[in-house]
XYZ file of C-alpha atoms in Angstrom:
562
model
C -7.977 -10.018 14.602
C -7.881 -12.348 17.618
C -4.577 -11.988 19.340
C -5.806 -14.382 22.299
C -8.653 -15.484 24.259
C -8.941 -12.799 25.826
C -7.455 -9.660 23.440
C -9.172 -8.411 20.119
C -7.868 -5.979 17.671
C -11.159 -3.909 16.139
C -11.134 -1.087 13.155
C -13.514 1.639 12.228
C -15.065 1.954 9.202
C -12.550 2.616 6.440
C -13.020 6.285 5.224
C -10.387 7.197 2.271
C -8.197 4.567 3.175
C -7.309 2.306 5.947
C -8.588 2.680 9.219
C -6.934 2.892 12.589
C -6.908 -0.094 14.884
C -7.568 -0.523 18.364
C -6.452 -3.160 20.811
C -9.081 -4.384 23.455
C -8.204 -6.564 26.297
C -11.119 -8.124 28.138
C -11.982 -7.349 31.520
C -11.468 -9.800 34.664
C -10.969 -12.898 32.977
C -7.713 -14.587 31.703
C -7.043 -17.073 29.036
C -3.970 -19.123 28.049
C -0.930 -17.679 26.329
C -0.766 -18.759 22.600
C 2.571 -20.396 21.562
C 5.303 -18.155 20.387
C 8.393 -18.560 18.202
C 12.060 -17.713 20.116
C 13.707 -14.570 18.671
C 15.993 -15.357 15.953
C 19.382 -15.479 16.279
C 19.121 -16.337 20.111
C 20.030 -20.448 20.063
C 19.668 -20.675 23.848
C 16.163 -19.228 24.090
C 13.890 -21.533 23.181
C 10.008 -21.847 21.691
C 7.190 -21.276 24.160
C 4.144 -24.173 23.600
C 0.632 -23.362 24.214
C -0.520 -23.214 27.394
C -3.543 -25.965 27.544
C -6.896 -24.553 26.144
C -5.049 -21.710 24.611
C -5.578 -22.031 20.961
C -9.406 -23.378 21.574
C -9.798 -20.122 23.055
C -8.860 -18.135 20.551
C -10.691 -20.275 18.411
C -13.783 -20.083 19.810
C -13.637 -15.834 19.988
C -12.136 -15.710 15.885
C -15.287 -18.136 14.739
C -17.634 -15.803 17.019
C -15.660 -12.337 16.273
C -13.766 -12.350 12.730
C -15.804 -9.771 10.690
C -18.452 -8.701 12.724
C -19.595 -5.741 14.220
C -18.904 -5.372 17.862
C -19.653 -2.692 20.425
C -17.114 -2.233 23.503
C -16.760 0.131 26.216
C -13.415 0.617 28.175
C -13.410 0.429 31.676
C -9.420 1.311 32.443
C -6.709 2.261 30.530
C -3.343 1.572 31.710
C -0.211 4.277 32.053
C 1.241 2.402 29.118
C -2.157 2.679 26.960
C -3.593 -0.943 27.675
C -7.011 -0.630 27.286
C -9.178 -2.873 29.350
C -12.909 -2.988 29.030
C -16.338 -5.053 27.885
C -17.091 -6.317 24.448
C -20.644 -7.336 22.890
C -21.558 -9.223 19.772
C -23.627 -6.282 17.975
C -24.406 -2.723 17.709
C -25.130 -1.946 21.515
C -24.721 -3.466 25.038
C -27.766 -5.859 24.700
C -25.797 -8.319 22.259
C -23.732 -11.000 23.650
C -21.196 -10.338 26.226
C -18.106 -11.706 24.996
C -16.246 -12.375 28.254
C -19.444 -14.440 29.968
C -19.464 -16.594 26.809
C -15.568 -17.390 27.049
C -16.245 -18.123 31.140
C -19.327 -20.226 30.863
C -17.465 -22.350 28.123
C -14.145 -23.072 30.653
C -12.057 -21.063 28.318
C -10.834 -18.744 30.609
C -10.739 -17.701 33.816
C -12.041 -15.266 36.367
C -10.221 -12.713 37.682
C -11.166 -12.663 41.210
C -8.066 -10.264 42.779
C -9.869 -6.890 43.562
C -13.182 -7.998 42.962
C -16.368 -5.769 44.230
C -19.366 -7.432 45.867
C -21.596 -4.788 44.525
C -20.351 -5.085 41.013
C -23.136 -7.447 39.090
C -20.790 -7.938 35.871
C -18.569 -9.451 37.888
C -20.887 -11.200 39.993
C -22.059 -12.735 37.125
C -18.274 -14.244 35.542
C -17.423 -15.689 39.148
C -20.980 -17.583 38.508
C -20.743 -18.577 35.287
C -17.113 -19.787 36.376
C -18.343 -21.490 39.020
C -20.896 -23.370 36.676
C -18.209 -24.302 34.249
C -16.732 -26.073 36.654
C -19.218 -28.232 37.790
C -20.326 -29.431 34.509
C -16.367 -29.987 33.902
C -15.965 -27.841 30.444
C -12.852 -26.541 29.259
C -10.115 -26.855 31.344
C -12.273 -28.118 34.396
C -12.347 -31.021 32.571
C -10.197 -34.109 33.578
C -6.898 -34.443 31.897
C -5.168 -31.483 32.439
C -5.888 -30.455 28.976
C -2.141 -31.334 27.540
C -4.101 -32.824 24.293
C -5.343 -29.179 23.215
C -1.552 -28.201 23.201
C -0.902 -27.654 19.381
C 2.842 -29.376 17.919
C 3.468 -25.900 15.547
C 5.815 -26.125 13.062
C 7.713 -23.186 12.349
C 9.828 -24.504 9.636
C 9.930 -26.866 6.656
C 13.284 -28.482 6.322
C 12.649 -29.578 2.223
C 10.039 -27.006 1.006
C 10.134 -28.000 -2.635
C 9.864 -32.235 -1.386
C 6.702 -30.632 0.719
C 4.920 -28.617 -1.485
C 5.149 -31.516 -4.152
C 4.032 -34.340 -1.969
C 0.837 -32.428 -1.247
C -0.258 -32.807 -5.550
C -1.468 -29.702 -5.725
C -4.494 -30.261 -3.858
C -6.710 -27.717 -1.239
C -5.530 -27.746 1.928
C -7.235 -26.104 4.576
C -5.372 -23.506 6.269
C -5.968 -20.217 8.795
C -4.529 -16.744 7.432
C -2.812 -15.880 10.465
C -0.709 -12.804 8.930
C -0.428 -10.806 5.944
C 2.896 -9.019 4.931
C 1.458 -7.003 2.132
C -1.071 -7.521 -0.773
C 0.225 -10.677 -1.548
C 2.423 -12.525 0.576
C 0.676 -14.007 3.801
C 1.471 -16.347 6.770
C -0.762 -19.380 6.948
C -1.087 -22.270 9.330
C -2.033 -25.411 7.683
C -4.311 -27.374 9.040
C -4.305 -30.125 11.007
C -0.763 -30.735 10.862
C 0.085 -27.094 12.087
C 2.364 -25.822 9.806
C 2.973 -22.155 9.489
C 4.384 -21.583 5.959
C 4.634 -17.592 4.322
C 2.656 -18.690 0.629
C 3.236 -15.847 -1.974
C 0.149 -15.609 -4.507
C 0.961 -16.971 -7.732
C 1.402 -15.094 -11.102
C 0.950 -11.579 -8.889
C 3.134 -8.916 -6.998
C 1.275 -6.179 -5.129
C 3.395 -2.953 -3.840
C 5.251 -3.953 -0.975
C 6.981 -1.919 2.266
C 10.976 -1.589 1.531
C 12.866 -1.605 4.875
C 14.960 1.644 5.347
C 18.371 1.159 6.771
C 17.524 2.906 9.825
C 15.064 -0.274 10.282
C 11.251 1.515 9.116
C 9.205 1.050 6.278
C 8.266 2.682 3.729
C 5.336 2.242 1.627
C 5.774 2.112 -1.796
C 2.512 3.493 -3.473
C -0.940 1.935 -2.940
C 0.910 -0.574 -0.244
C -0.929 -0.585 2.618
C -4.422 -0.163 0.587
C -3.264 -3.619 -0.707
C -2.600 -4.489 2.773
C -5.865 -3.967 3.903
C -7.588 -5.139 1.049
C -6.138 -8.976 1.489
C -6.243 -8.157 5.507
C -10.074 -7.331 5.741
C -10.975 -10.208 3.232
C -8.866 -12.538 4.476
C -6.746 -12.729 7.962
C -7.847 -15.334 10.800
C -10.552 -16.645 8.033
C -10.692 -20.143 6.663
C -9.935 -20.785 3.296
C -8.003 -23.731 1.240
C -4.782 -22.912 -0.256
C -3.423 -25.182 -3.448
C 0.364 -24.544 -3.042
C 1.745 -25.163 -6.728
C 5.376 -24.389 -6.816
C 8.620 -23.506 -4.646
C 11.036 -22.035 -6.352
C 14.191 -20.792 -4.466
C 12.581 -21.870 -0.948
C 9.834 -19.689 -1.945
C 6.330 -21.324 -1.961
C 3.714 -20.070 -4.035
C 0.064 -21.026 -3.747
C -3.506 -20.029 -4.557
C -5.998 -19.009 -1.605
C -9.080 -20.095 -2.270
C -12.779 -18.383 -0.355
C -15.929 -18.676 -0.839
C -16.334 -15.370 -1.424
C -13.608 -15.177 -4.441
C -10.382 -15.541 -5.594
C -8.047 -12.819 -3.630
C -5.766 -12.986 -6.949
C -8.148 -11.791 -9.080
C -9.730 -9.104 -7.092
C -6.325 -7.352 -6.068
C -5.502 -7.425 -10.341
C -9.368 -6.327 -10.580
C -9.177 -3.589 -8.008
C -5.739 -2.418 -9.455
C -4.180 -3.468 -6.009
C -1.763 -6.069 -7.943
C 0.144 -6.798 -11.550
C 0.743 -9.867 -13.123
C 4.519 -11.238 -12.706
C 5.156 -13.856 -15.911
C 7.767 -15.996 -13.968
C 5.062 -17.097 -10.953
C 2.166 -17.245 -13.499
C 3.205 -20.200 -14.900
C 2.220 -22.279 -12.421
C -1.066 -20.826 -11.502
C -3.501 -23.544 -11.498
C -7.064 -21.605 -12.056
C -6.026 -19.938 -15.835
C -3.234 -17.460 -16.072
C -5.781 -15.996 -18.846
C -8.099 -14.770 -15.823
C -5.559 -13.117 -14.453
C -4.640 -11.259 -17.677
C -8.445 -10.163 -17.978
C -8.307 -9.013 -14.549
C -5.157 -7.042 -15.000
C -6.289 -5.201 -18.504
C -9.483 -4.548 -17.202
C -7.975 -2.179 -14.190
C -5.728 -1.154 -16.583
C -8.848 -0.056 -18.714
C -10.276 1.651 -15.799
C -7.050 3.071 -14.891
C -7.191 2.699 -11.325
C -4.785 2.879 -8.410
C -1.404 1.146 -9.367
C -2.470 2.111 -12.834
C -3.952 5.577 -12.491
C -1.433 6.973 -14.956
C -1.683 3.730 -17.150
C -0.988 4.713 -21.012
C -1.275 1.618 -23.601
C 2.519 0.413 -24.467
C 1.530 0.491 -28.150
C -0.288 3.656 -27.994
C 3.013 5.459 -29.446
C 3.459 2.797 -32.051
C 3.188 3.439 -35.513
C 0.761 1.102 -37.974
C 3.750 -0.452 -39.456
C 5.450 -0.991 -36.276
C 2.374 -2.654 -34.508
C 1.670 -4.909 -37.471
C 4.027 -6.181 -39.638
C 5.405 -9.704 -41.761
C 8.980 -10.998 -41.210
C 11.472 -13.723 -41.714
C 11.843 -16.303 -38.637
C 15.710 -16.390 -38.393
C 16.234 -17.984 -34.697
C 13.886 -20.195 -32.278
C 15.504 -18.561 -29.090
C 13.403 -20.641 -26.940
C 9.589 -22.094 -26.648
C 8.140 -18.540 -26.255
C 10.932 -16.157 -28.253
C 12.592 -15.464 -31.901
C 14.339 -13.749 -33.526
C 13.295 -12.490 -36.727
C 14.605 -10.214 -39.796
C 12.226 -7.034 -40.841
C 12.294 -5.556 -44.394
C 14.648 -3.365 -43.541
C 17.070 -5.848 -42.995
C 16.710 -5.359 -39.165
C 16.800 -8.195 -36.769
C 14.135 -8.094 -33.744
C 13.680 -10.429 -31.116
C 9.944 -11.143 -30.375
C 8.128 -12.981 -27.407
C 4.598 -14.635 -27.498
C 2.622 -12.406 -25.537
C 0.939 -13.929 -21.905
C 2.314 -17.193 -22.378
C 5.642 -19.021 -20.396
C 6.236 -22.861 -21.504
C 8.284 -24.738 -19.537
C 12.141 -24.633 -19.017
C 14.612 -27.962 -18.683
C 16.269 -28.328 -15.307
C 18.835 -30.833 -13.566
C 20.597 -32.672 -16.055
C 18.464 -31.750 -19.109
C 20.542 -29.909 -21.719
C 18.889 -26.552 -22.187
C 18.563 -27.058 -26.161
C 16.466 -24.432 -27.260
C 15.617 -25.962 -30.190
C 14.195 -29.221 -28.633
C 12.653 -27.419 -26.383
C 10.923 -25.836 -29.059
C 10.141 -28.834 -30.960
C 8.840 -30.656 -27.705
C 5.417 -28.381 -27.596
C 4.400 -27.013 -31.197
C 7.379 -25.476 -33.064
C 8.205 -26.952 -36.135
C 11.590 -27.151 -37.562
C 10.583 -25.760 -40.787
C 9.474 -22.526 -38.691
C 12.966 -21.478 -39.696
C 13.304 -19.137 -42.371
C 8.989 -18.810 -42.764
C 7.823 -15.795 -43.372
C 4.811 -14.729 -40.358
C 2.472 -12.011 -39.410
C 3.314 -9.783 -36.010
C 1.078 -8.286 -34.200
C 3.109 -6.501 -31.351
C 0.343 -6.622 -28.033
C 2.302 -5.053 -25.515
C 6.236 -3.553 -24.714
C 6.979 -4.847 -21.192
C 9.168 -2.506 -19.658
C 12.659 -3.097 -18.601
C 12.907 -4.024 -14.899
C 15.561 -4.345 -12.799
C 16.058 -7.476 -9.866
C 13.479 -7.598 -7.300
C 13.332 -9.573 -3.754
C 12.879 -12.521 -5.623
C 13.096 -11.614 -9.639
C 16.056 -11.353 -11.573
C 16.418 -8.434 -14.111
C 14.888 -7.700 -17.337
C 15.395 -5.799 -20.417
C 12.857 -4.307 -22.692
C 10.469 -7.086 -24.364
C 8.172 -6.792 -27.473
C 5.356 -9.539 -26.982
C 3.067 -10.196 -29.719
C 0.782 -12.681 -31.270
C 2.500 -14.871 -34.464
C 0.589 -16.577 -37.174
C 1.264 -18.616 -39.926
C -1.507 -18.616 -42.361
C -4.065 -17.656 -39.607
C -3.163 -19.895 -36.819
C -1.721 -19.441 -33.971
C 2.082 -20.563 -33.196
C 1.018 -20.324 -29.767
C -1.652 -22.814 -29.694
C 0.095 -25.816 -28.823
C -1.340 -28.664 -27.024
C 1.654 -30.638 -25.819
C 2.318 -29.034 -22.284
C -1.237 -30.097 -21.503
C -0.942 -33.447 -22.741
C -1.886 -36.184 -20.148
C 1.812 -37.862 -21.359
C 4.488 -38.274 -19.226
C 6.598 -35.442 -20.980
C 9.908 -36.560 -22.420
C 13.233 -36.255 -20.878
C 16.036 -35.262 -23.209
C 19.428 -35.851 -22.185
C 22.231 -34.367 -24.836
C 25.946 -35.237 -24.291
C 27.829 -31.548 -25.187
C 31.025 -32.636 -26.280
C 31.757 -29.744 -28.181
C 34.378 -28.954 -25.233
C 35.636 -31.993 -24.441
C 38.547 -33.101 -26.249
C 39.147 -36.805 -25.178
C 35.108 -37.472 -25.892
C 35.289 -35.846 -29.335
C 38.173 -38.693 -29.769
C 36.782 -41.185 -28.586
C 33.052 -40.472 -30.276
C 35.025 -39.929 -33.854
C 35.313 -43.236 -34.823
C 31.528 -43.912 -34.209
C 30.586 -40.922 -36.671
C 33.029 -42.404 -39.159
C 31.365 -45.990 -39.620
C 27.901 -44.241 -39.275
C 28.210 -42.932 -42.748
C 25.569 -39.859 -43.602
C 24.813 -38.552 -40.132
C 21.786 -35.844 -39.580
C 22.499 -32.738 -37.350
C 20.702 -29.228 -36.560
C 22.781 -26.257 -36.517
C 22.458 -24.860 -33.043
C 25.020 -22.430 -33.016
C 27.184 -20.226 -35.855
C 30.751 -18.999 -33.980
C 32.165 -18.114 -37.468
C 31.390 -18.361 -41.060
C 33.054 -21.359 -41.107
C 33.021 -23.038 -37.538
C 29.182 -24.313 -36.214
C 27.891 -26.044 -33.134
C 25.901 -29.041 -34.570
C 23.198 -31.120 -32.290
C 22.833 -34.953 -33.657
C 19.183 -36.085 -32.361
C 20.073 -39.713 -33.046
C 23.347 -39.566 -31.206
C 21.764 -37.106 -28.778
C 25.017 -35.476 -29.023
C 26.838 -31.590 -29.465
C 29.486 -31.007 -31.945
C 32.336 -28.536 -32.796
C 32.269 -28.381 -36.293
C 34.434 -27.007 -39.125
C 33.872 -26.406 -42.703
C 36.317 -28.414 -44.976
C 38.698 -26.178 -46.839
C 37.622 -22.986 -46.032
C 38.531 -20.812 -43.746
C 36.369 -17.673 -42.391
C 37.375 -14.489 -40.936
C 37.231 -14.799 -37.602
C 34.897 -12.961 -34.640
C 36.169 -10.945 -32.147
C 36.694 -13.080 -28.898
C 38.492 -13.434 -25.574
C 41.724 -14.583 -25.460
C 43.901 -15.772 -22.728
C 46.294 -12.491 -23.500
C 42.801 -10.218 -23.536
C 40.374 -9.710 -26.601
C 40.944 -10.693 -29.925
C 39.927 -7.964 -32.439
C 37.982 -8.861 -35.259
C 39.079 -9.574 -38.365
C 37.647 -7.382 -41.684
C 34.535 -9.029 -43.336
C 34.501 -11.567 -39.747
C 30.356 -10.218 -39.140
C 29.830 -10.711 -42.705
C 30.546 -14.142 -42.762
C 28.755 -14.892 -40.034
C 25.557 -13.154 -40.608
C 25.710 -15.036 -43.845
C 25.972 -18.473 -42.527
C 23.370 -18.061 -39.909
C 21.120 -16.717 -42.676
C 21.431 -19.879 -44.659
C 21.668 -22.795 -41.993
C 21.170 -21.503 -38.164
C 18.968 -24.006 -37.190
C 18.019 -25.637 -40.011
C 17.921 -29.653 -40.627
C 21.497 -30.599 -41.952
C 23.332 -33.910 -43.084
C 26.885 -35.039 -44.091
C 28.582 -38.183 -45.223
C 30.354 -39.891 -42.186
C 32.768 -41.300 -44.822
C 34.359 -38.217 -45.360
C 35.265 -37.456 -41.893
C 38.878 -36.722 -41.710
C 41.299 -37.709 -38.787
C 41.111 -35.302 -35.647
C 42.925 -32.260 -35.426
C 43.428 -29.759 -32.800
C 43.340 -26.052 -33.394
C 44.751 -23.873 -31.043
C 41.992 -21.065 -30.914
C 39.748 -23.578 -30.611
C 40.749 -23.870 -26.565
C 41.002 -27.567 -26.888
C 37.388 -27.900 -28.735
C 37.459 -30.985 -31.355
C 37.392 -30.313 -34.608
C 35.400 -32.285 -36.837
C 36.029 -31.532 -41.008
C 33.065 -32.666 -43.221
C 31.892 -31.344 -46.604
C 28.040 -30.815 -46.488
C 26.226 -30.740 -50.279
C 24.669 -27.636 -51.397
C 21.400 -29.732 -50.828
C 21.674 -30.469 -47.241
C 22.679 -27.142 -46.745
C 19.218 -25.354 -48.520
C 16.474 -27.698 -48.174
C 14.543 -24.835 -48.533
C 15.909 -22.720 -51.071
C 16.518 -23.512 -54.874
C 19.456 -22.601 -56.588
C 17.905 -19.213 -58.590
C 17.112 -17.883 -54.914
C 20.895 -19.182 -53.540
């Protein structure tokens, strides 16, 4: 690393881990103090600038000096360890002398305090300084150099607005810090901007801060450290930043040497995180290949790796079930032959979720990119790929539980094969009015239902045997509804006095009715729409009473199965 135009940070040769680092100052010359951010939480101090030539300086030595081998000798070493001394481009004195080429180019300046007549090395700078000022270079040249002063920017007041107005596209950018594996400080060229990008669709071990205000490792940390630090810091690369999520920006470095995501999931150093891979722009199935083939290998982070399905049994890994629930565009729920209800997630994939105003309506989610609405009730092969293992809230990751991802087929193909996220179509916005819990829009909407006549509705919800949740796609509306005399035993629920208990056969009834028409394509005649009521343990919902047909209710069954 370059700290300045005139201070260099060198490492051995890693043996068994990383290596220590050394801090060299160079001898009898001076360069100009880099910019640096005021201490937080101090208002009154304020931001040091450049000092003119600065940053060309240190420019000049990380171009010459990032990654290659240097030889250095130390000439003093101060009471407080500052080492002071000579370095050369190469494996002995006879490569280039560092300092001289800094001098001759007016990026720094000689030392001349304390200066020995006999002392040729020296000789030689005030020459070579003397030189750079005739032939104006640097900062001999006219101007007073205030144009070289860089306008940093230390912060980004709308991250997201930033991040989106750059499309996606490479920017070119200077690593000038990493944190660990995977998080790193970069300043974006030319603009200046120093933004910390996280890698997308990876997490590498990171260094928890102790109360008492150290670190500590957590396993294989610093080995990631040094892996993204050795490849990476002060080098040029391009960076695609693709997403800010909570303030955080993610990206993808890009080098010509490689992809630093992939090799740290290659070399074990890293593991895919589902919530960041979503937005990785090079294939999220590269980074799955790079992650199972360390696991293969069973190295570092995965040294005591053991295949989540290794334990399973044959009919466990592999089985055929009844889809009972779409829970969203990448989960259901479905029933075993035991009578057992599992919930299952595609394996490796993510779709997209609605924000902002968009109702979160799982099932038009679903139907949006691939699922089909007579999904419900199918009968499809499992394959069970992988158990991912509870988790509980990270830095930046909420909690959770235990998942079962598989692959799911119908006939041979794929559910998860769907083309519509990729589409070149503007996707479509859908905006549902929930007036399941608003009384004085359920009155005023009534009316409308009534002259509609037959209406078509989804089941989105069961509460009770007897009291749904409906979604009308052409109204683009939620409903309370209620079965016309009947009446259901009712769940167990909260209750303004504290929880209502359950009342006998209450699960029964319920389990029933989601069995025959949890999200399943519905219709009723608007004619027999009775007036509005209110119901007390409703909370205020609406109640709508209309008698669906046997027909509506079972498109998909015939009376012998009923």
């Amino acid at each position: 690393m370059v700290l300045s135009g005139c201070a260099i940070i060198v490492r051995g040769q890693p043996r068994g881990g990383p290596p220590p680092e050394r801090q060299i100052n160079l001898s009898n010359i001076r360069a100009g103090a880099l910019a640096r951010r005021a201490a937080q939480g101090q208002p009154d101090v304020k931001d040091t600038p450049d000092e003119p030539w600065a940053f060309q300086a240190r420019e000049f030595l990380r171009k010459k000096l990032i990654g290659k081998e240097v030889c250095f000798n130390v000439e003093i070493k101060t009471a407080l360890g500052r080492e002071y001394g000579m370095v050369y481009l190469g494996k002995d004195t006879t490569g280039e002398n560092i300092a001289e080429s800094l001098v001759n180019e007016g990026l720094a300046t000689v030392r001349r305090e304390g200066i020995r007549g006999n002392n040729p090395e020296q000789a030689r700078l005030c020459e070579l300084e003397d030189q750079a000022k005739a032939s104006k270079k640097g900062m001999w040249s006219e101007g007073g150099g205030t144009h070289t002063i860089r306008d940093l920017k230390y912060t980004i007041e709308n991250p997201r607005n930033f991040v989106d107005s750059l499309h996606q596209k490479p920017i070119n950018a200077i690593i000038e810090h990493v944190r660990d594996g995977s998080v790193v400080r970069a300043l974006l060229l030319p603009d200046y901007y120093l933004v910390t990008v996280m890698l997308s669709g990876i997490k590498c071990p990171t260094f928890k801060r102790e109360a008492d205000g150290t670190e500590s490792p957590e396993p294989f940390a610093a080995e990631a450290k040094f892996f993204t630090e050795s490849r990476l810091l002060q080098r040029d690369v391009q960076i695609i930043l693709e997403s800010c999520p909570n303030q955080i920006i993610l990206g993808t470095i890009l080098h010509p040497n490689g992809n630093i995501t992939e090799l740290l999931l290659k070399e074990g150093f890293a593991r895919c995180v589902d919530w960041s891979m979503a937005v990785y722009t090079q294939g999220a199935e590269k980074l799955r290949a790079a992650e199972r083939s360390a696991k293969e290998r069973k190295i570092r982070i995965w040294k005591d790796y053991v295949a989540p399905t290794a334990n399973l049994d044959q009919k466990d890994r592999q089985f055929v079930a009844k889809v009972m629930q779409v829970v969203n565009a990448d989960a259901m729920v479905v029933k075993l032959n035991s009578g057992e209800y599992k919930t299952i997630h595609l394996s490796s994939i993510r779709p997209p979720r609605n924000e902002g105003e968009v109702h979160k309506l799982v099932f038009l989610s679903a139907c949006s990119y691939g699922w089909k609405t007579n999904l419900i009730f199918l009968f499809v092969n499992v394959t069970v790929d992988y158990i991912r293992a509870a988790t509980g809230p990270g830095e930046s990751t909420p909690a959770f539980s235990e998942r079962t991802c598989a692959t799911v087929t119908i006939g041979g193909m794929a559910i998860k094969n769907g083309k519509g996220l990729h589409s070149k179509k503007e996707v479509p916005i859908h905006r549902v009015a929930d007036i399941s819990g608003e009384t004085q829009k359920a009155k005023q909407f009534l009316p409308f239902l009534q002259r509609a006549g037959r209406s078509e509705a989804v089941v989105e919800h069961v509460f009770s045997g007897s009291r749904l949740k409906l979604y009308m796609p052409k109204e683009t509306c939620l409903i309370t509804f209620l079965l016309a005399g009947i009446e259901c035993p009712r769940s167990a629920r909260n209750m303004p006095g504290g929880m209502q208990v359950a009342e006998p056969f209450s699960d029964q009834a319920m389990l029933f009715t989601k069995e025959l028409v949890l999200q399943r394509e519905v219709s009723g005649d608007g004619r027999s729409l009775c007036s509005t009521t209110m119901d007390a343990g409703n909370y205020g919902n609406f109640v709508q009473k209309c008698v669906f047909s046997e027909r509506s209710f079972l498109p998909a069954f015939t009376p012998a199965t009923y």
